[in-house]
């Protein structure tokens, strides 16, 4: 397991978005762009894949401690922060609306002199099949 895998697993487990990760890294005065973060989370064989260094992961973990626990002067509850992130994630997904709404179907009323066709009884193809039940009858 390399640093990229650890970083990915932490992001998924804590349900963090890219902008939240940037904010966490800024808590320890480490500046990184969303594009650089995206390079860490790409597939290994992608052309824009970038190896996550020890310094980036170390700074993220230190920032994560401050993010979840708070500072000595202003401590916070870690579960409160995690639940707040989950609530933000759910509210963000609810706000997404489809671009196009489906058009309503227009049902036309039948003509005044319209007479429906008589429906014949359904043809059952099984009625004409003869079963031998595995016996060969030769006369």
PDB file of C-alpha atoms in Angstrom:
ATOM      1  CA  UNK A   1       0.000   0.000   0.000  1.00  0.00           C
ATOM      2  CA  UNK A   2       1.414   3.357  -0.981  1.00  0.00           C
ATOM      3  CA  UNK A   3       0.599   6.880   0.221  1.00  0.00           C
ATOM      4  CA  UNK A   4      -1.961   7.374  -2.557  1.00  0.00           C
ATOM      5  CA  UNK A   5      -3.961   4.350  -1.385  1.00  0.00           C
ATOM      6  CA  UNK A   6      -3.917   5.565   2.224  1.00  0.00           C
ATOM      7  CA  UNK A   7      -4.997   9.043   1.145  1.00  0.00           C
ATOM      8  CA  UNK A   8      -7.860   7.615  -0.974  1.00  0.00           C
ATOM      9  CA  UNK A   9      -9.087   5.370   1.831  1.00  0.00           C
ATOM     10  CA  UNK A  10      -9.087   8.228   4.347  1.00  0.00           C
ATOM     11  CA  UNK A  11     -10.989  10.453   1.942  1.00  0.00           C
ATOM     12  CA  UNK A  12     -13.668   7.802   1.388  1.00  0.00           C
ATOM     13  CA  UNK A  13     -13.908   6.762   5.043  1.00  0.00           C
ATOM     14  CA  UNK A  14     -14.315  10.324   6.285  1.00  0.00           C
ATOM     15  CA  UNK A  15     -16.459  11.337   3.271  1.00  0.00           C
ATOM     16  CA  UNK A  16     -14.314  14.355   2.449  1.00  0.00           C
ATOM     17  CA  UNK A  17     -14.615  16.425  -0.703  1.00  0.00           C
ATOM     18  CA  UNK A  18     -11.641  18.010  -2.448  1.00  0.00           C
ATOM     19  CA  UNK A  19     -12.371  21.490  -1.126  1.00  0.00           C
ATOM     20  CA  UNK A  20     -12.542  20.122   2.429  1.00  0.00           C
ATOM     21  CA  UNK A  21      -9.168  18.431   1.990  1.00  0.00           C
ATOM     22  CA  UNK A  22      -7.690  21.727   0.741  1.00  0.00           C
ATOM     23  CA  UNK A  23      -9.075  23.450   3.859  1.00  0.00           C
ATOM     24  CA  UNK A  24      -7.626  20.738   6.121  1.00  0.00           C
ATOM     25  CA  UNK A  25      -4.201  21.152   4.540  1.00  0.00           C
ATOM     26  CA  UNK A  26      -4.416  24.920   5.004  1.00  0.00           C
ATOM     27  CA  UNK A  27      -4.833  24.372   8.765  1.00  0.00           C
ATOM     28  CA  UNK A  28      -1.161  23.370   8.858  1.00  0.00           C
ATOM     29  CA  UNK A  29      -0.105  26.079   6.351  1.00  0.00           C
ATOM     30  CA  UNK A  30       0.279  23.639   3.464  1.00  0.00           C
ATOM     31  CA  UNK A  31      -1.133  24.997   0.211  1.00  0.00           C
ATOM     32  CA  UNK A  32      -2.230  22.652  -2.552  1.00  0.00           C
ATOM     33  CA  UNK A  33      -4.649  23.045  -5.453  1.00  0.00           C
ATOM     34  CA  UNK A  34      -7.616  20.853  -6.305  1.00  0.00           C
ATOM     35  CA  UNK A  35      -5.907  19.825  -9.539  1.00  0.00           C
ATOM     36  CA  UNK A  36      -2.903  18.478  -7.639  1.00  0.00           C
ATOM     37  CA  UNK A  37      -5.262  16.600  -5.315  1.00  0.00           C
ATOM     38  CA  UNK A  38      -7.046  15.099  -8.298  1.00  0.00           C
ATOM     39  CA  UNK A  39      -3.721  13.783  -9.568  1.00  0.00           C
ATOM     40  CA  UNK A  40      -3.252  11.852  -6.297  1.00  0.00           C
ATOM     41  CA  UNK A  41      -6.647  10.163  -6.633  1.00  0.00           C
ATOM     42  CA  UNK A  42      -6.259   9.061 -10.262  1.00  0.00           C
ATOM     43  CA  UNK A  43      -5.613   5.511 -11.417  1.00  0.00           C
ATOM     44  CA  UNK A  44      -1.997   4.362 -11.358  1.00  0.00           C
ATOM     45  CA  UNK A  45      -1.779   4.029 -15.162  1.00  0.00           C
ATOM     46  CA  UNK A  46      -3.387   7.431 -15.916  1.00  0.00           C
ATOM     47  CA  UNK A  47      -1.051   9.922 -17.652  1.00  0.00           C
ATOM     48  CA  UNK A  48      -1.753  12.662 -15.057  1.00  0.00           C
ATOM     49  CA  UNK A  49      -1.242  10.367 -12.058  1.00  0.00           C
ATOM     50  CA  UNK A  50       1.129  11.779  -9.447  1.00  0.00           C
ATOM     51  CA  UNK A  51       2.722   9.939  -6.552  1.00  0.00           C
ATOM     52  CA  UNK A  52       1.689  11.307  -3.157  1.00  0.00           C
ATOM     53  CA  UNK A  53       4.799  12.156  -1.198  1.00  0.00           C
ATOM     54  CA  UNK A  54       5.407  11.612   2.495  1.00  0.00           C
ATOM     55  CA  UNK A  55       5.272  15.342   3.178  1.00  0.00           C
ATOM     56  CA  UNK A  56       1.771  15.735   1.698  1.00  0.00           C
ATOM     57  CA  UNK A  57       0.372  12.762   3.624  1.00  0.00           C
ATOM     58  CA  UNK A  58       2.072  13.868   6.854  1.00  0.00           C
ATOM     59  CA  UNK A  59       0.649  17.379   6.540  1.00  0.00           C
ATOM     60  CA  UNK A  60      -2.798  15.993   5.740  1.00  0.00           C
ATOM     61  CA  UNK A  61      -2.748  13.760   8.830  1.00  0.00           C
ATOM     62  CA  UNK A  62      -1.595  16.647  11.042  1.00  0.00           C
ATOM     63  CA  UNK A  63      -4.309  18.874   9.584  1.00  0.00           C
ATOM     64  CA  UNK A  64      -6.873  16.112  10.041  1.00  0.00           C
ATOM     65  CA  UNK A  65      -6.029  15.931  13.744  1.00  0.00           C
ATOM     66  CA  UNK A  66      -6.621  19.665  14.093  1.00  0.00           C
ATOM     67  CA  UNK A  67      -9.786  19.433  11.988  1.00  0.00           C
ATOM     68  CA  UNK A  68     -11.312  16.618  14.043  1.00  0.00           C
ATOM     69  CA  UNK A  69     -10.014  17.324  17.558  1.00  0.00           C
ATOM     70  CA  UNK A  70      -9.635  21.056  17.351  1.00  0.00           C
ATOM     71  CA  UNK A  71      -6.820  22.993  19.010  1.00  0.00           C
ATOM     72  CA  UNK A  72      -5.747  22.951  22.636  1.00  0.00           C
ATOM     73  CA  UNK A  73      -7.508  26.241  23.242  1.00  0.00           C
ATOM     74  CA  UNK A  74     -10.657  25.298  21.300  1.00  0.00           C
ATOM     75  CA  UNK A  75     -11.249  21.488  21.435  1.00  0.00           C
ATOM     76  CA  UNK A  76     -14.074  19.874  19.443  1.00  0.00           C
ATOM     77  CA  UNK A  77     -15.725  16.463  19.377  1.00  0.00           C
ATOM     78  CA  UNK A  78     -14.529  14.358  16.438  1.00  0.00           C
ATOM     79  CA  UNK A  79     -17.872  12.590  15.930  1.00  0.00           C
ATOM     80  CA  UNK A  80     -19.647  15.950  15.777  1.00  0.00           C
ATOM     81  CA  UNK A  81     -17.337  17.055  12.947  1.00  0.00           C
ATOM     82  CA  UNK A  82     -17.759  13.762  11.045  1.00  0.00           C
ATOM     83  CA  UNK A  83     -21.565  13.879  11.342  1.00  0.00           C
ATOM     84  CA  UNK A  84     -21.527  17.510  10.180  1.00  0.00           C
ATOM     85  CA  UNK A  85     -19.542  16.443   7.089  1.00  0.00           C
ATOM     86  CA  UNK A  86     -22.082  13.682   6.371  1.00  0.00           C
ATOM     87  CA  UNK A  87     -24.956  16.156   6.669  1.00  0.00           C
ATOM     88  CA  UNK A  88     -23.234  18.569   4.275  1.00  0.00           C
ATOM     89  CA  UNK A  89     -22.643  15.741   1.816  1.00  0.00           C
ATOM     90  CA  UNK A  90     -26.310  14.692   1.919  1.00  0.00           C
ATOM     91  CA  UNK A  91     -27.555  18.251   1.496  1.00  0.00           C
ATOM     92  CA  UNK A  92     -25.195  18.750  -1.451  1.00  0.00           C
ATOM     93  CA  UNK A  93     -26.534  15.642  -3.195  1.00  0.00           C
ATOM     94  CA  UNK A  94     -30.157  16.676  -2.610  1.00  0.00           C
ATOM     95  CA  UNK A  95     -29.604  20.068  -4.265  1.00  0.00           C
ATOM     96  CA  UNK A  96     -28.564  18.456  -7.553  1.00  0.00           C
ATOM     97  CA  UNK A  97     -31.461  18.550 -10.009  1.00  0.00           C
ATOM     98  CA  UNK A  98     -31.677  16.979 -13.431  1.00  0.00           C
ATOM     99  CA  UNK A  99     -30.977  19.345 -16.314  1.00  0.00           C
ATOM    100  CA  UNK A 100     -34.052  18.430 -18.305  1.00  0.00           C
ATOM    101  CA  UNK A 101     -37.424  17.503 -16.918  1.00  0.00           C
ATOM    102  CA  UNK A 102     -39.324  14.836 -18.809  1.00  0.00           C
ATOM    103  CA  UNK A 103     -42.106  16.163 -21.012  1.00  0.00           C
ATOM    104  CA  UNK A 104     -45.663  15.267 -20.111  1.00  0.00           C
ATOM    105  CA  UNK A 105     -47.349  12.791 -22.388  1.00  0.00           C
ATOM    106  CA  UNK A 106     -50.398  14.135 -24.176  1.00  0.00           C
ATOM    107  CA  UNK A 107     -53.228  11.633 -24.237  1.00  0.00           C
ATOM    108  CA  UNK A 108     -55.635  12.179 -27.081  1.00  0.00           C
ATOM    109  CA  UNK A 109     -59.283  11.395 -26.597  1.00  0.00           C
ATOM    110  CA  UNK A 110     -60.765   8.835 -29.007  1.00  0.00           C
ATOM    111  CA  UNK A 111     -62.796  10.048 -31.982  1.00  0.00           C
ATOM    112  CA  UNK A 112     -66.577  10.183 -31.661  1.00  0.00           C
ATOM    113  CA  UNK A 113     -67.258   7.384 -34.150  1.00  0.00           C
ATOM    114  CA  UNK A 114     -64.399   5.223 -32.974  1.00  0.00           C
ATOM    115  CA  UNK A 115     -65.245   1.545 -32.518  1.00  0.00           C
ATOM    116  CA  UNK A 116     -62.558  -0.650 -31.022  1.00  0.00           C
ATOM    117  CA  UNK A 117     -61.696  -3.838 -32.861  1.00  0.00           C
ATOM    118  CA  UNK A 118     -62.974  -7.018 -31.398  1.00  0.00           C
ATOM    119  CA  UNK A 119     -60.193  -8.871 -29.661  1.00  0.00           C
ATOM    120  CA  UNK A 120     -60.181 -12.532 -30.522  1.00  0.00           C
ATOM    121  CA  UNK A 121     -59.247 -15.061 -27.903  1.00  0.00           C
ATOM    122  CA  UNK A 122     -55.552 -15.342 -27.412  1.00  0.00           C
ATOM    123  CA  UNK A 123     -53.846 -18.118 -29.282  1.00  0.00           C
ATOM    124  CA  UNK A 124     -52.218 -20.618 -26.975  1.00  0.00           C
ATOM    125  CA  UNK A 125     -49.410 -22.421 -28.835  1.00  0.00           C
ATOM    126  CA  UNK A 126     -49.195 -25.154 -26.204  1.00  0.00           C
ATOM    127  CA  UNK A 127     -52.614 -26.596 -27.181  1.00  0.00           C
ATOM    128  CA  UNK A 128     -51.307 -28.008 -30.478  1.00  0.00           C
ATOM    129  CA  UNK A 129     -48.226 -29.703 -29.044  1.00  0.00           C
ATOM    130  CA  UNK A 130     -48.339 -33.465 -28.584  1.00  0.00           C
ATOM    131  CA  UNK A 131     -46.220 -34.881 -25.805  1.00  0.00           C
ATOM    132  CA  UNK A 132     -44.710 -38.370 -26.094  1.00  0.00           C
ATOM    133  CA  UNK A 133     -43.368 -38.409 -22.542  1.00  0.00           C
ATOM    134  CA  UNK A 134     -40.201 -40.074 -23.751  1.00  0.00           C
ATOM    135  CA  UNK A 135     -41.915 -43.064 -25.366  1.00  0.00           C
ATOM    136  CA  UNK A 136     -41.328 -43.839 -28.999  1.00  0.00           C
ATOM    137  CA  UNK A 137     -44.568 -45.203 -30.429  1.00  0.00           C
ATOM    138  CA  UNK A 138     -44.185 -46.874 -33.778  1.00  0.00           C
ATOM    139  CA  UNK A 139     -47.106 -48.653 -35.340  1.00  0.00           C
TER     140      UNK A 139
END
